[in-house]
Amino acid sequence: QLAQLVKLGSRCTGTWLQQMAPSRNRWPTPRARFALWAALVLGGGCWYSLCACSLRARGAPDARCVGEPPFCLRWATVQAISPRWLSNSVGTSGPLVSWLLVAPSLAASQRMPLLLGVMLWYLALIMPVRYAHLLLPASWPSWDPSGHVFVYGAQLVPFWLSASLASAQSLASAQPNAPCTLTRRCPALAAQVLQQAAGGYALVLVYCSLTTAAFFHSLSESACALGLVCIPYFAHERAPGSKRNWATRKAGVYLALAWLAETVAVAHCLRAQPRLLGRLRRQTWYDLVLWFCFWTGQRWTRKGMGCGDGHSRDGSSAPLVGDPADTDSS
């Protein structure tokens, strides 16, 4: 009888563990991931509003901040939590690093139009984000959308909408019996390394979003950047099951011309400021690299994958983002 009780208990324990194990459907949906990131950004903006005096003083000895909450941090602590080298390496470096990490998985699952569409939206919005303050009157206080928060969010959109990226086995399916040697590429191993690196980089982006909104930008600036990130997110969040493809050749040509006109207009406004004009020159070269990547990916998608219009080679509609089970059904 004791042996039967132990056997019954082990069965019940095994059944309970199977039910409590994390399943694919229990993983946070893309909308939940976006909502969590938005809550962190807005929460950081509220923190900045409460501690704005000490944060703007930046450790000045003559600063007098009366009535601030006790949880406001000293400037030395802020510098330790959010060091400048981290924001420069992740924010100033732009989205190219993260998109290169996630591109192989998206390409293997025929979701490259998702990345190209997000890239197109980013290039269409980044110039107004950088130089929106030029349109404000000189008497107004310095204000512009948080460029770092926008860059972080634009990088995270493909992560949010790709709930089930291509696995290493799918990348290695083309060479199932190929041995892994130094002279032969190992698609499965490379895919695992890239997926782990992309996941870790996404966590860094979320952390930088929170610290940037909490310590360096007002609530209105962070909220404006959040609203701009909503444009590429919701433009592709409705894509599963539809034939809409934002990364078309016509859209690329129109937005490239608009980006060129914006760049010329900004250069004209900064013609008397050599330092800012030099920064614009560097930003322009970076954007040109992104444009080159967009047109290269768009051409490769049309010819190599045959999904330039949102369809696969066999004529069936290929989802641009995650499986239907990975998205909300609202």
XYZ file of C-alpha atoms in Angstrom:
330
model
C 0.000 0.000 0.000
C 2.841 2.404 0.747
C 4.370 1.699 -2.665
C 1.023 2.385 -4.337
C 0.671 5.668 -2.456
C 4.182 6.730 -3.510
C 3.404 5.807 -7.115
C 0.124 7.731 -7.029
C 1.838 10.728 -5.472
C 4.541 10.726 -8.148
C 1.891 10.618 -10.872
C 0.002 13.527 -9.351
C 3.221 15.491 -8.952
C 4.204 14.829 -12.557
C 0.768 15.883 -13.819
C 0.899 19.073 -11.744
C 4.381 19.923 -13.017
C 3.247 19.436 -16.617
C 0.310 21.763 -16.081
C 2.455 24.398 -14.389
C 5.245 24.231 -16.964
C 5.469 27.347 -19.150
C 3.829 26.730 -22.475
C 4.088 28.643 -25.693
C 0.638 30.165 -25.351
C 1.449 31.504 -21.883
C 4.375 33.537 -23.179
C 3.529 37.255 -23.132
C 1.877 38.353 -26.320
C 3.411 41.099 -28.472
C 0.846 43.568 -27.168
C 1.704 42.676 -23.576
C 5.396 43.205 -24.247
C 4.729 46.594 -25.798
C 2.427 47.565 -22.913
C 5.104 46.609 -20.381
C 7.728 48.709 -22.168
C 5.303 51.643 -22.451
C 4.521 51.401 -18.724
C 8.231 51.492 -17.899
C 8.780 54.546 -20.103
C 5.795 56.436 -18.685
C 6.719 55.411 -15.154
C 10.234 56.732 -15.738
C 8.760 59.978 -17.043
C 6.681 60.332 -13.872
C 9.813 59.743 -11.791
C 11.565 62.544 -13.666
C 8.617 64.874 -13.057
C 8.809 64.261 -9.307
C 12.594 64.609 -9.107
C 13.098 67.172 -11.874
C 14.869 69.743 -9.678
C 17.711 67.497 -8.504
C 18.037 65.822 -11.896
C 18.347 69.130 -13.736
C 20.829 70.423 -11.153
C 23.058 67.391 -11.880
C 24.845 67.517 -8.550
C 25.444 71.270 -8.400
C 26.415 72.237 -4.834
C 24.290 75.393 -4.845
C 21.093 73.629 -5.971
C 18.170 74.018 -3.598
C 15.475 71.434 -4.161
C 12.828 71.702 -1.497
C 9.864 69.378 -1.202
C 11.155 66.537 -3.365
C 10.164 62.963 -2.439
C 12.689 61.014 -0.365
C 13.179 58.406 -3.088
C 14.896 60.887 -5.434
C 18.447 59.768 -6.141
C 21.636 61.739 -5.966
C 23.349 62.587 -9.229
C 26.291 60.307 -8.435
C 23.881 57.407 -8.038
C 22.183 58.296 -11.313
C 25.529 58.253 -13.104
C 26.289 54.837 -11.642
C 22.901 53.406 -12.642
C 22.906 54.945 -16.119
C 26.505 55.552 -17.209
C 27.108 57.734 -20.237
C 29.123 55.063 -22.056
C 26.113 52.737 -22.011
C 23.727 55.283 -23.500
C 26.287 56.313 -26.105
C 27.053 52.745 -27.165
C 23.416 51.621 -27.301
C 21.530 54.799 -28.200
C 23.956 56.793 -30.293
C 25.076 53.695 -32.202
C 21.564 53.415 -33.618
C 19.468 50.379 -34.477
C 21.849 48.692 -36.915
C 23.375 46.305 -34.362
C 20.107 44.899 -33.030
C 18.538 44.609 -36.482
C 21.551 42.680 -37.779
C 21.168 40.283 -34.841
C 17.486 39.615 -35.488
C 17.658 39.610 -39.311
C 18.769 35.944 -39.785
C 15.850 34.589 -37.737
C 13.355 36.798 -39.557
C 14.775 35.833 -42.928
C 14.630 32.116 -42.128
C 10.952 32.379 -41.171
C 10.118 34.551 -44.218
C 9.342 37.598 -42.047
C 11.943 39.903 -43.507
C 9.263 42.408 -44.635
C 8.624 43.088 -40.943
C 12.175 44.290 -40.389
C 12.210 46.248 -43.649
C 8.936 47.947 -42.769
C 10.160 48.962 -39.321
C 13.380 50.231 -40.886
C 11.366 52.320 -43.346
C 9.253 53.852 -40.584
C 12.392 54.607 -38.583
C 14.038 56.420 -41.477
C 10.853 58.386 -42.093
C 10.606 59.593 -38.487
C 14.166 59.897 -37.246
C 14.969 63.284 -38.812
C 11.925 65.065 -37.249
C 12.751 63.405 -33.921
C 16.313 64.718 -33.998
C 15.501 68.294 -34.996
C 11.936 68.993 -33.904
C 13.249 71.767 -31.649
C 14.153 73.825 -34.716
C 10.455 74.323 -35.410
C 9.727 75.756 -31.947
C 9.895 79.499 -31.228
C 13.110 80.745 -29.670
C 11.207 81.975 -26.602
C 10.023 78.470 -25.757
C 12.038 76.285 -23.383
C 14.255 73.616 -24.909
C 12.055 70.665 -25.800
C 12.252 67.788 -28.249
C 11.050 64.177 -28.323
C 13.353 61.763 -26.560
C 15.505 60.533 -29.415
C 17.062 57.768 -27.339
C 13.677 56.389 -26.262
C 12.495 56.424 -29.875
C 15.635 54.623 -31.062
C 15.286 52.021 -28.305
C 11.623 51.432 -29.112
C 12.230 51.196 -32.858
C 14.819 48.505 -32.198
C 12.431 46.584 -29.954
C 9.486 46.497 -32.391
C 10.815 43.445 -34.323
C 11.420 41.670 -30.999
C 7.872 42.354 -29.809
C 6.204 41.213 -33.026
C 8.403 38.149 -33.558
C 7.029 35.985 -30.777
C 8.413 32.783 -32.293
C 11.505 33.486 -34.318
C 12.941 30.787 -36.514
C 14.645 28.117 -34.475
C 18.138 26.890 -35.055
C 16.787 23.698 -36.596
C 14.884 25.661 -39.247
C 18.028 27.540 -40.197
C 19.949 24.289 -40.474
C 17.255 22.442 -42.431
C 18.961 23.300 -45.700
C 21.986 21.204 -44.652
C 20.638 18.557 -42.278
C 23.619 16.193 -42.586
C 26.379 18.765 -42.849
C 29.060 18.221 -40.194
C 30.080 21.126 -38.025
C 33.735 21.789 -38.769
C 35.969 24.812 -38.923
C 35.799 24.841 -42.713
C 32.025 24.456 -42.911
C 29.451 26.837 -41.500
C 27.161 25.621 -38.715
C 23.749 27.274 -39.214
C 22.197 25.797 -36.070
C 25.011 26.915 -33.792
C 25.154 30.347 -35.419
C 21.389 30.760 -35.025
C 21.532 29.886 -31.333
C 24.344 32.362 -30.729
C 22.512 35.132 -32.606
C 19.237 34.463 -30.798
C 20.914 34.554 -27.400
C 22.746 37.747 -28.295
C 19.575 39.353 -29.660
C 17.606 38.458 -26.525
C 20.284 39.881 -24.247
C 20.530 43.046 -26.325
C 16.745 43.477 -26.123
C 16.923 43.389 -22.321
C 19.634 46.056 -22.421
C 17.385 48.208 -24.615
C 14.514 47.901 -22.144
C 16.787 48.874 -19.252
C 18.158 51.874 -21.155
C 14.619 52.964 -22.025
C 13.679 53.045 -18.349
C 16.790 54.895 -17.176
C 16.649 57.423 -20.023
C 13.006 58.282 -19.347
C 13.561 58.429 -15.580
C 16.740 60.519 -15.443
C 17.159 62.555 -18.618
C 13.813 63.467 -20.210
C 10.563 65.002 -19.084
C 7.320 63.083 -19.150
C 6.092 64.928 -22.256
C 9.309 64.192 -24.164
C 9.191 60.491 -23.285
C 5.463 60.283 -24.049
C 6.022 61.895 -27.448
C 8.738 59.369 -28.289
C 6.429 56.592 -27.119
C 3.704 57.844 -29.432
C 6.121 57.798 -32.365
C 7.099 54.203 -31.585
C 3.399 53.321 -31.681
C 3.337 54.131 -35.415
C 5.591 51.286 -36.635
C 4.312 48.949 -33.928
C 0.606 49.239 -34.685
C 1.275 49.425 -38.428
C 2.693 45.893 -38.254
C 0.713 44.609 -35.276
C -2.358 44.310 -37.542
C -0.395 42.558 -40.261
C -0.967 38.834 -39.406
C -3.474 37.353 -41.790
C -3.439 40.385 -44.083
C -1.613 41.032 -47.334
C -0.363 44.490 -46.394
C 3.342 45.028 -46.831
C 4.732 48.423 -45.856
C 8.206 47.796 -47.274
C 7.323 48.316 -50.924
C 9.530 49.870 -53.563
C 7.147 52.792 -54.097
C 7.003 53.593 -50.376
C 10.782 53.413 -50.182
C 11.215 55.870 -53.050
C 8.703 58.378 -51.637
C 10.113 58.245 -48.124
C 13.689 58.451 -49.394
C 12.804 61.667 -51.208
C 11.086 62.994 -48.076
C 14.122 62.095 -45.962
C 16.402 63.869 -48.445
C 14.237 66.998 -48.361
C 14.227 66.971 -44.543
C 18.017 66.602 -44.458
C 18.497 69.539 -46.831
C 16.105 71.693 -44.796
C 17.884 70.883 -41.524
C 21.288 71.560 -43.095
C 20.022 74.951 -44.238
C 18.852 75.792 -40.707
C 22.218 74.746 -39.207
C 24.428 76.400 -41.807
C 25.698 78.933 -39.230
C 26.520 76.278 -36.588
C 29.529 74.200 -37.720
C 29.453 71.845 -34.740
C 25.820 70.877 -35.233
C 26.350 70.704 -38.970
C 29.144 68.193 -38.432
C 26.861 66.078 -36.264
C 24.195 66.202 -38.970
C 26.787 65.039 -41.488
C 27.628 62.003 -39.367
C 23.948 61.210 -38.856
C 23.348 61.480 -42.584
C 26.078 58.970 -43.354
C 24.598 56.573 -40.805
C 21.147 56.945 -42.335
C 22.616 56.285 -45.777
C 23.964 52.982 -44.472
C 20.461 52.112 -43.269
C 19.020 53.080 -46.647
C 21.558 50.815 -48.332
C 20.547 47.968 -46.005
C 16.878 48.610 -46.747
C 17.267 48.527 -50.528
C 19.556 45.493 -50.331
C 17.082 43.640 -48.123
C 14.151 44.718 -50.257
C 15.811 43.445 -53.416
C 16.875 40.211 -51.738
C 13.362 39.688 -50.386
C 11.764 40.160 -53.786
C 14.197 37.951 -55.713
C 15.486 35.473 -53.165
C 12.357 34.838 -51.120
C 9.749 35.898 -53.645
C 7.671 37.719 -51.019
C 7.995 41.313 -52.146
C 4.211 41.605 -52.247
C 3.552 39.640 -49.054
C 3.252 36.227 -50.734
C 5.531 33.256 -50.809
C 6.704 31.485 -53.922
C 3.873 29.001 -53.927
C 1.334 31.850 -53.986
C 0.125 31.399 -50.408
C 0.100 34.294 -48.027
C 3.102 34.272 -45.704
C 2.744 35.976 -42.317
C 4.936 39.001 -41.904
C 5.222 38.544 -38.153
C 4.624 35.820 -35.583
C 2.150 33.010 -35.844
C -1.527 33.903 -35.324
C -1.408 32.130 -31.984
C 1.261 34.543 -30.800
C -0.850 37.674 -31.243
C -3.945 39.013 -29.558
C -7.300 38.197 -31.046
C -8.998 41.378 -29.979
